[in-house]
Structures are given as C-alpha cells and as structure tokens.
C-alpha cells in the first residue's frame, strides 16, 4: 500500500544529533521511499494527517519478558534472590501456555500504546510471544529462555522448542529469532557450549542476562576465577552477535572486552533500581566504546514497559550519581532507544530515512509537556511520558489509531489477563 503522512514534523537523526523538519513522508508497503516530495507517479492509497504531531521512529525495547506482565505489582520491595527464586519462579511454574499468551498480549499492547514498535523477548512458552506479536502487529525478536546442565533432558527440550518455534513462524516478516541462554548461573559450562554449537549451526545471534548482580559476579569469580564477562568471552560466546542485558557490575577490563567484541549492552535502569542491583556504569561504558541500547525488563520488576520512562531515568540517574550534569545526554539516550536498539537487533529501522522500515510513531504535540516547543528532541527524553502517542505504524500498517489498538479488542484483552492472574494465584 502507498501511504503519505502529511503536514507532520519529522524527527530526523543526523551525524550532529537529532533535529526536526516539517515535511511529508512517503511509504510504499513496509518501507520509507521519500521525504518531502513523493516519487514520480506516486499515488497514495492512504493519507494520514499529521498536523500538530511529531513523527518519530518507533522505539526499540532490547530486553523484556512479555509473559511476565501478569506478575505486575505482585512481588515488590524485596531483594533480587527472593524476588526471582521465591516469588516469581513459583508463579511461573503455575502458568499455562494460554496464560503466557495473554501476558504477552498485554505487554505488546502496553508497548505499542507508549510508542514501542519492536522488542527483544526472552520467554518460556513456545510460540506464545511470537503469536502475540503477530496478533498485535508488533515487530518481535524472539528468544526461548534456555536453562540446562550439560545434556540434561530439560535443556535439550528447550533447544528443540526454540527450533520448532522458528520453523512455525518462518513466514512471518515481522519476526526474527535468537537463542537465549538465561544466565551463567542457570546454564552450566557444558550447556553453554551446546548452545553455542547450535547458534553456529542455526546461524543465530544470542541474548543473555549478564553481570546483573554482585552475587552473580562473586559466584563466578569463586567458581571460575574470572568475571562473568571474561568467562563468556573465553568460551567464545561473544564470537556470536550478542545482546547482553544489564551489565551493572562490569569492570573496565570487562567493558573493553564488550567493546572489542561488539556486544550490545541493553540497559534496564528501572528494573535494576527496583531490585536493588545498582546502576550500570553508562558513562564509563560510553567512554570505552561499548554499544548501548535500552530495555525495560519485565513488568514484574519495572513495573512498566514504557520506554519513554526508561529514557528519562537513564539520562537523569547518571547525572545525579556522577554529579555531572553533562553525563549521558538526552540525545545519547534517544539514540539508544531508536537507532541504537535497531542496530543491536540487526534491523533496518529506528530512523526516518529512505529505505528504512516504516516503523513510526505520531505524538500529539498539543500537550502541556511539549509547550513551548523549544527543543523537541530533548522533550522526548525529559518531558514525554508516552501518553502523547496517537498513531503507530509497524511496517507501514497502522496498529494504533487515536490511541487505540486497531488489531485487538482491548476490553477482552484486559479481561483475559485478569482471569489468567486469578487462576495462577489460586
């Protein structure tokens, strides 16, 4: 379908940073084909009036667990180990695949309605997150969470599920896949090596939790005599394209390894704060050349999947903790949430540029937080809260219109999610 977005103020990324420009935007099927003036002979089949709206690239959430939105506000104000092993995991054991589907649907709905068009997920239930992405119109990068020891049956079964899921959704253009070994404390060395063999055989990148807590680092030093980053590097883990979530407790040597190997670190500041795990050394990582992107983690530990909120926290935390008002600029953070996230996932989105995927968000500028309109790129990090999202397109298809999902009955969704939670809690 040929689409033109008229009368909008476009958010464009340049080498110098972000700027805005009044111009029409022309889409053909799932791509941006022209800015300002349409291609010769272009006949729009759909016209979207973006008057008084900012047209920006869709945000990219580089780490979450969508099924866990059912656990929002169920395990608050407790230490990480208690949160994970004594509260969340027992609830996960009670989930059915249908429960997981409705949890993922709820997460996709929240992300779309707050401007996120693409997400990287680590899940437990074959096909459910992928189906939720298809059913809501999102772009999803899906990784089956892998836990195992050597050739144990459970670990082998999870790898088989990951393979079956890829084959099931082979023809879905908005989906891609990774292997997701959960963490070094849930996968032993032998199992990690098996996963790496499969990653090579299936030509898949990787996604893992890494150096999230002090306890994880201390246990790795005691067991292997090296940090988690050094341990994975010596296994050849980072010879595969990798998104590593958290990286809160990383040394300067760790950071140099991450930079040298081209590992993308997905920052999750709100989750890290809530669970008392500290702050990733973002300014140091930037200085050492580590590639950075943003994630929310799950709604069980955040407790939202709103990347505007995550952008705000990312910029402000490091100014405050480092007592440096110039640390981690709003422009840096906006880039992490758009083109940086797209690069981390190997996707041609995250920018308004000819040839890029038409994953776009229209924000209503007639809001007090955008007035006066002095510096809108800064406002996206420091003022916006996600409520301004009016229209969302993924691959040129309108999936949110006037703030409402176009492919989902929201009333039914909220009812199903509540029913799933009540069943799990019995």
Coordinates of C-alpha atoms in Angstrom, one line a residue:
X1 CA 0.0 0.0 0.0
X2 CA 1.2 3.5 -0.8
X3 CA 0.8 5.9 2.2
X4 CA 1.6 9.5 2.7
X5 CA 1.9 11.1 6.1
X6 CA 1.2 14.8 5.6
X7 CA 1.8 18.0 7.5
X8 CA 4.0 16.4 10.2
X9 CA 7.1 17.5 12.0
X10 CA 9.6 14.8 11.4
X11 CA 12.3 13.7 13.9
X12 CA 15.5 13.1 11.9
X13 CA 18.8 11.7 13.1
X14 CA 21.9 13.3 11.7
X15 CA 25.6 12.9 12.5
X16 CA 25.3 16.0 14.7
X17 CA 22.3 14.7 16.6
X18 CA 18.5 14.9 16.3
X19 CA 16.6 17.7 14.5
X20 CA 13.0 18.3 13.4
X21 CA 11.8 19.2 10.0
X22 CA 8.4 19.9 8.5
X23 CA 7.9 17.5 5.6
X24 CA 5.7 14.9 4.1
X25 CA 6.7 11.3 4.4
X26 CA 6.0 8.7 1.7
X27 CA 5.7 5.0 2.4
X28 CA 5.4 2.1 0.0
X29 CA 4.4 -1.2 1.6
X30 CA 6.7 -1.5 4.6
X31 CA 9.4 1.0 3.6
X32 CA 10.0 4.7 3.6
X33 CA 10.5 5.7 0.0
X34 CA 10.7 9.5 0.1
X35 CA 10.9 12.5 2.4
X36 CA 9.5 15.9 1.3
X37 CA 8.5 15.1 -2.3
X38 CA 6.9 11.8 -3.4
X39 CA 8.5 9.5 -6.1
X40 CA 7.4 10.2 -9.6
X41 CA 3.9 8.8 -10.2
X42 CA 3.3 8.1 -6.5
X43 CA -0.4 7.6 -5.9
X44 CA -1.3 7.4 -2.2
X45 CA -3.9 4.8 -1.2
X46 CA -3.8 6.0 2.4
X47 CA -3.3 9.6 3.7
X48 CA -2.5 10.3 7.3
X49 CA -2.8 13.9 8.5
X50 CA 0.0 14.5 11.0
X51 CA -0.8 18.2 11.6
X52 CA 0.3 19.2 15.1
X53 CA 2.1 15.9 15.5
X54 CA 5.7 14.8 15.8
X55 CA 6.5 11.8 13.6
X56 CA 9.4 9.8 15.1
X57 CA 10.9 6.4 14.7
X58 CA 9.3 3.7 16.7
X59 CA 11.1 2.9 20.0
X60 CA 13.1 -0.4 20.3
X61 CA 12.9 -2.3 23.6
X62 CA 16.0 -4.5 23.7
X63 CA 15.2 -6.6 26.7
X64 CA 11.9 -7.8 28.2
X65 CA 9.9 -10.9 29.2
X66 CA 6.4 -10.2 27.8
X67 CA 4.6 -13.1 29.5
X68 CA 5.5 -11.7 32.9
X69 CA 3.2 -8.7 32.7
X70 CA 0.7 -10.9 34.6
X71 CA 3.0 -10.5 37.6
X72 CA 3.0 -6.7 37.6
X73 CA 3.0 -5.5 41.3
X74 CA 3.0 -9.0 42.7
X75 CA 6.5 -9.1 44.1
X76 CA 7.6 -5.6 45.1
X77 CA 10.1 -4.3 47.6
X78 CA 12.0 -7.5 48.1
X79 CA 15.6 -8.5 47.4
X80 CA 16.6 -9.9 44.0
X81 CA 17.1 -13.5 45.0
X82 CA 13.9 -13.6 46.9
X83 CA 12.1 -11.9 44.1
X84 CA 13.4 -14.3 41.4
X85 CA 13.7 -17.7 43.2
X86 CA 11.0 -17.5 45.9
X87 CA 8.3 -15.3 44.3
X88 CA 8.5 -15.2 40.5
X89 CA 9.7 -18.7 39.6
X90 CA 7.0 -20.4 41.7
X91 CA 4.4 -18.3 39.9
X92 CA 5.9 -19.2 36.5
X93 CA 5.5 -22.9 37.3
X94 CA 1.8 -22.4 37.5
X95 CA 1.4 -20.6 34.2
X96 CA -0.2 -22.4 31.2
X97 CA 0.7 -21.6 27.6
X98 CA -2.6 -19.7 27.3
X99 CA -1.8 -17.6 30.4
X100 CA 1.6 -16.7 28.8
X101 CA -0.1 -15.7 25.6
X102 CA -2.4 -13.2 27.3
X103 CA 0.5 -11.9 29.4
X104 CA 2.4 -11.3 26.1
X105 CA -0.6 -9.7 24.5
X106 CA -0.9 -7.3 27.5
X107 CA 2.8 -6.4 27.2
X108 CA 2.5 -5.8 23.4
X109 CA -0.5 -3.6 24.0
X110 CA 1.4 -1.5 26.6
X111 CA 4.5 -1.2 24.4
X112 CA 2.5 -0.1 21.3
X113 CA 0.4 2.4 23.2
X114 CA 3.6 4.0 24.6
X115 CA 5.4 4.1 21.3
X116 CA 7.5 0.9 21.2
X117 CA 7.3 -0.9 17.8
X118 CA 10.0 -3.5 18.3
X119 CA 11.0 -5.7 21.2
X120 CA 13.5 -8.4 22.1
X121 CA 11.9 -11.0 24.3
X122 CA 13.1 -13.9 26.4
X123 CA 10.2 -16.3 27.1
X124 CA 9.3 -19.7 28.4
X125 CA 6.4 -20.9 26.2
X126 CA 6.8 -22.0 22.6
X127 CA 5.1 -19.8 20.1
X128 CA 3.1 -17.7 22.6
X129 CA 5.1 -14.4 22.5
X130 CA 5.6 -14.8 18.7
X131 CA 1.8 -15.2 18.3
X132 CA 1.1 -12.2 20.4
X133 CA 3.5 -10.1 18.3
X134 CA 1.7 -11.3 15.1
X135 CA -1.7 -10.7 16.6
X136 CA -0.9 -7.1 17.7
X137 CA 1.2 -6.2 14.7
X138 CA 4.4 -5.6 16.5
X139 CA 7.9 -6.4 15.3
X140 CA 9.4 -9.0 17.6
X141 CA 12.8 -10.6 18.1
X142 CA 12.1 -13.8 20.0
X143 CA 14.4 -15.9 22.1
X144 CA 13.4 -19.0 24.0
X145 CA 14.9 -18.8 27.5
X146 CA 17.4 -21.7 27.8
X147 CA 18.3 -23.3 31.2
X148 CA 20.2 -26.5 31.5
X149 CA 23.2 -28.6 32.6
X150 CA 25.1 -30.5 30.0
X151 CA 23.0 -32.9 28.0
X152 CA 20.1 -32.9 30.5
X153 CA 16.7 -33.6 29.0
X154 CA 15.2 -30.2 30.1
X155 CA 17.9 -28.2 28.3
X156 CA 17.6 -30.3 25.2
X157 CA 13.8 -29.9 25.2
X158 CA 14.1 -26.1 25.4
X159 CA 16.5 -26.1 22.4
X160 CA 14.1 -28.3 20.5
X161 CA 11.3 -25.8 21.3
X162 CA 13.4 -22.9 20.1
X163 CA 14.0 -24.7 16.8
X164 CA 10.3 -25.6 16.4
X165 CA 9.2 -22.1 17.1
X166 CA 11.4 -20.7 14.4
X167 CA 10.0 -23.2 11.9
X168 CA 6.5 -22.4 12.9
X169 CA 6.8 -18.7 12.2
X170 CA 9.2 -18.9 9.3
X171 CA 7.0 -16.9 7.0
X172 CA 6.2 -14.0 9.4
X173 CA 8.1 -10.9 8.1
X174 CA 7.9 -9.1 11.4
X175 CA 9.6 -11.8 13.4
X176 CA 13.2 -12.9 13.9
X177 CA 14.8 -15.2 16.4
X178 CA 17.8 -15.6 18.7
X179 CA 19.0 -18.2 21.2
X180 CA 18.6 -17.0 24.8
X181 CA 20.7 -18.8 27.4
X182 CA 19.2 -17.3 30.5
X183 CA 22.3 -16.6 32.5
X184 CA 25.6 -18.1 33.6
X185 CA 24.0 -19.2 36.9
X186 CA 21.2 -21.2 35.2
X187 CA 23.3 -22.7 32.4
X188 CA 26.5 -24.6 33.2
X189 CA 29.6 -24.5 31.0
X190 CA 28.7 -27.7 29.1
X191 CA 25.2 -26.5 28.3
X192 CA 26.5 -23.1 27.2
X193 CA 28.9 -24.8 24.8
X194 CA 26.0 -26.9 23.4
X195 CA 24.0 -23.6 22.9
X196 CA 27.0 -22.1 21.1
X197 CA 27.2 -25.0 18.8
X198 CA 23.5 -24.7 17.9
X199 CA 24.0 -20.9 17.4
X200 CA 26.7 -21.7 14.8
X201 CA 24.7 -24.4 13.2
X202 CA 21.4 -22.4 13.0
X203 CA 23.2 -19.1 12.3
X204 CA 21.5 -17.3 15.2
X205 CA 22.6 -14.4 17.4
X206 CA 22.4 -14.6 21.2
X207 CA 20.7 -12.9 24.1
X208 CA 21.7 -13.3 27.8
X209 CA 21.4 -11.7 31.3
X210 CA 24.9 -10.7 32.3
X211 CA 26.6 -9.3 35.4
X212 CA 23.2 -8.2 36.8
X213 CA 24.0 -8.6 40.5
X214 CA 27.1 -8.5 42.7
X215 CA 26.3 -12.0 43.8
X216 CA 26.4 -13.3 40.2
X217 CA 29.9 -11.8 39.8
X218 CA 31.2 -13.1 43.2
X219 CA 30.0 -16.6 42.5
X220 CA 31.6 -16.6 39.0
X221 CA 34.9 -15.3 40.5
X222 CA 34.8 -18.1 43.1
X223 CA 33.9 -20.8 40.7
X224 CA 35.8 -19.8 37.5
X225 CA 38.4 -17.3 38.8
X226 CA 37.1 -14.6 36.4
X227 CA 34.3 -12.2 35.9
X228 CA 31.1 -13.3 34.0
X229 CA 32.2 -11.2 31.0
X230 CA 35.6 -12.8 30.9
X231 CA 34.2 -16.2 31.4
X232 CA 31.8 -15.9 28.5
X233 CA 34.5 -14.4 26.3
X234 CA 36.8 -17.3 27.0
X235 CA 34.0 -19.7 25.9
X236 CA 33.8 -17.9 22.6
X237 CA 30.3 -16.6 23.4
X238 CA 30.9 -13.1 22.1
X239 CA 32.1 -14.5 18.7
X240 CA 28.4 -14.5 18.0
X241 CA 26.4 -11.3 17.8
X242 CA 25.1 -10.7 21.3
X243 CA 22.7 -8.5 23.3
X244 CA 23.7 -8.7 26.9
X245 CA 21.1 -7.4 29.3
X246 CA 22.0 -5.3 32.4
X247 CA 25.8 -5.4 32.8
X248 CA 25.5 -3.5 36.0
X249 CA 28.7 -4.8 37.6
X250 CA 31.4 -4.7 34.9
X251 CA 35.0 -3.8 35.4
X252 CA 37.0 -1.6 33.0
X253 CA 38.5 -4.8 31.5
X254 CA 35.0 -6.2 31.1
X255 CA 34.0 -3.1 29.2
X256 CA 37.0 -3.3 26.9
X257 CA 36.0 -6.9 26.1
X258 CA 32.4 -5.9 25.4
X259 CA 33.6 -3.0 23.1
X260 CA 36.1 -5.1 21.3
X261 CA 33.6 -7.9 20.6
X262 CA 30.8 -5.6 19.5
X263 CA 28.5 -6.7 22.3
X264 CA 25.4 -4.6 22.7
X265 CA 24.5 -3.9 26.3
X266 CA 20.8 -3.4 27.0
X267 CA 20.5 -1.1 29.9
X268 CA 17.5 -1.6 32.3
X269 CA 17.8 1.1 34.9
X270 CA 14.4 1.0 36.4
X271 CA 14.5 -2.8 37.0
X272 CA 18.0 -2.6 38.4
X273 CA 16.9 0.1 40.8
X274 CA 13.8 -1.6 41.9
X275 CA 15.6 -4.8 42.7
X276 CA 18.5 -3.0 44.4
X277 CA 21.1 -4.1 42.0
X278 CA 22.7 -0.7 41.4
X279 CA 23.4 1.3 38.2
X280 CA 25.3 0.2 35.1
X281 CA 28.4 2.5 34.6
X282 CA 26.9 4.0 31.5
X283 CA 29.3 7.0 31.2
X284 CA 32.3 4.7 31.5
X285 CA 30.9 2.3 29.0
X286 CA 30.3 5.1 26.6
X287 CA 33.9 6.3 27.1
X288 CA 35.2 2.8 26.5
X289 CA 33.2 2.4 23.2
X290 CA 30.6 -0.1 24.4
X291 CA 27.5 -0.1 22.2
X292 CA 24.4 0.7 24.3
X293 CA 20.7 0.2 23.9
X294 CA 17.6 0.3 26.2
X295 CA 15.3 -2.3 27.7
X296 CA 12.6 -2.3 30.3
X297 CA 13.0 -5.9 31.6
X298 CA 9.6 -7.3 32.6
X299 CA 6.6 -5.6 34.1
X300 CA 7.2 -7.8 37.2
X301 CA 10.4 -5.9 38.0
X302 CA 9.9 -2.5 36.4
X303 CA 6.8 -2.3 36.7
X304 CA 6.0 -0.9 33.2
X305 CA 7.2 -1.4 29.7
X306 CA 7.3 2.3 28.9
X307 CA 10.5 3.3 27.1
X308 CA 9.8 7.0 27.5
X309 CA 10.1 6.5 31.2
X310 CA 13.2 4.4 30.8
X311 CA 14.8 7.1 28.6
X312 CA 14.1 9.7 31.3
X313 CA 15.6 7.6 34.1
X314 CA 18.7 6.7 32.0
X315 CA 19.6 10.3 31.4
X316 CA 18.9 11.5 34.9
X317 CA 20.4 8.7 37.0
X318 CA 23.9 9.2 35.7
X319 CA 23.9 12.9 36.0
X320 CA 22.9 12.5 39.7
X321 CA 25.1 9.6 40.7
X322 CA 28.1 11.0 38.8
X323 CA 27.4 14.6 39.9
X324 CA 27.9 15.6 36.3
X325 CA 25.0 17.4 34.5
X326 CA 26.7 16.6 31.1
X327 CA 26.8 12.9 31.6
X328 CA 24.6 10.7 29.3
X329 CA 22.8 13.4 27.3
X330 CA 19.2 13.3 26.2
X331 CA 20.4 12.9 22.6
X332 CA 22.5 9.9 23.6
X333 CA 19.5 8.2 25.3
X334 CA 17.2 9.0 22.4
X335 CA 19.6 7.3 20.1
X336 CA 19.9 4.2 22.4
X337 CA 16.1 3.9 22.2
X338 CA 15.8 4.2 18.4
X339 CA 18.7 3.6 16.0
X340 CA 20.9 2.0 18.7
X341 CA 18.3 -0.6 19.5
X342 CA 17.7 -1.3 15.9
X343 CA 21.5 -1.9 15.3
X344 CA 21.6 -4.1 18.4
X345 CA 18.9 -6.3 16.8
X346 CA 20.2 -6.2 13.3
X347 CA 17.1 -4.5 12.0
X348 CA 16.7 -1.7 9.4
X349 CA 14.5 0.5 11.5
X350 CA 15.0 3.2 14.2
X351 CA 15.4 6.1 11.7
X352 CA 13.3 8.2 9.4
X353 CA 15.3 7.7 6.3
X354 CA 14.7 6.4 2.8
X355 CA 15.0 2.7 2.6
X356 CA 14.2 2.1 6.3
X357 CA 11.3 0.2 7.6
X358 CA 8.2 2.3 8.2
X359 CA 8.0 1.7 11.9
X360 CA 6.7 5.1 13.0
X361 CA 5.0 6.9 16.0
X362 CA 3.0 10.1 15.8
X363 CA 2.9 12.1 19.0
X364 CA 0.3 14.7 19.8
X365 CA 2.2 18.0 20.3
X366 CA -0.8 19.7 21.8
X367 CA 0.2 18.6 25.3
X368 CA 1.5 20.9 28.1
X369 CA 4.7 18.8 28.4
X370 CA 5.5 19.8 24.8
X371 CA 4.8 23.5 25.3
X372 CA 6.6 25.7 24.5
X373 CA 8.1 23.8 21.6
X374 CA 11.7 24.8 22.1
X375 CA 13.7 21.6 21.8
X376 CA 11.5 18.6 21.0
X377 CA 14.4 16.0 20.8
X378 CA 15.2 16.9 24.5
X379 CA 11.5 16.9 25.4
X380 CA 11.3 13.2 24.3
X381 CA 13.8 12.3 27.0
X382 CA 13.0 14.8 29.7
X383 CA 9.3 15.6 29.3
X384 CA 7.3 13.0 27.3
X385 CA 5.6 10.2 29.2
X386 CA 4.1 8.0 26.4
X387 CA 0.5 9.3 26.8
X388 CA 1.1 11.5 23.8
X389 CA 1.1 8.5 21.4
X390 CA -1.7 9.0 18.9
X391 CA -0.8 6.7 15.9
X392 CA 1.7 3.9 15.5
X393 CA 2.7 2.2 12.3
X394 CA 4.7 -1.0 12.0
X395 CA 5.9 -1.9 8.6
X396 CA 3.6 0.8 7.2
X397 CA 0.5 -0.8 8.8
X398 CA -1.5 1.3 11.3
X399 CA -1.6 -0.7 14.6
X400 CA -2.6 2.2 16.9
X401 CA -5.0 4.9 15.8
X402 CA -6.1 7.8 18.1
X403 CA -4.5 5.9 21.0
X404 CA -6.4 2.6 20.4
X405 CA -5.1 -0.7 19.2
X406 CA -6.5 -1.5 15.7
X407 CA -6.0 -5.3 15.8
X408 CA -7.0 -6.1 19.3
X409 CA -10.2 -5.9 21.4
X410 CA -8.7 -4.2 24.4
X411 CA -11.7 -4.9 26.7
X412 CA -11.3 -8.6 26.0
X413 CA -7.6 -8.5 26.5
X414 CA -7.8 -6.9 29.9
X415 CA -10.4 -9.4 31.0
X416 CA -8.4 -12.4 29.8
X417 CA -5.2 -11.1 31.5
X418 CA -7.1 -10.6 34.8
X419 CA -8.6 -14.1 34.6
X420 CA -5.1 -15.6 34.0
X421 CA -3.7 -13.9 37.0
X422 CA -6.6 -15.0 39.2
X423 CA -6.1 -18.6 38.1
X424 CA -2.4 -18.6 38.8
X425 CA -2.9 -17.1 42.3
X426 CA -5.4 -19.8 43.4

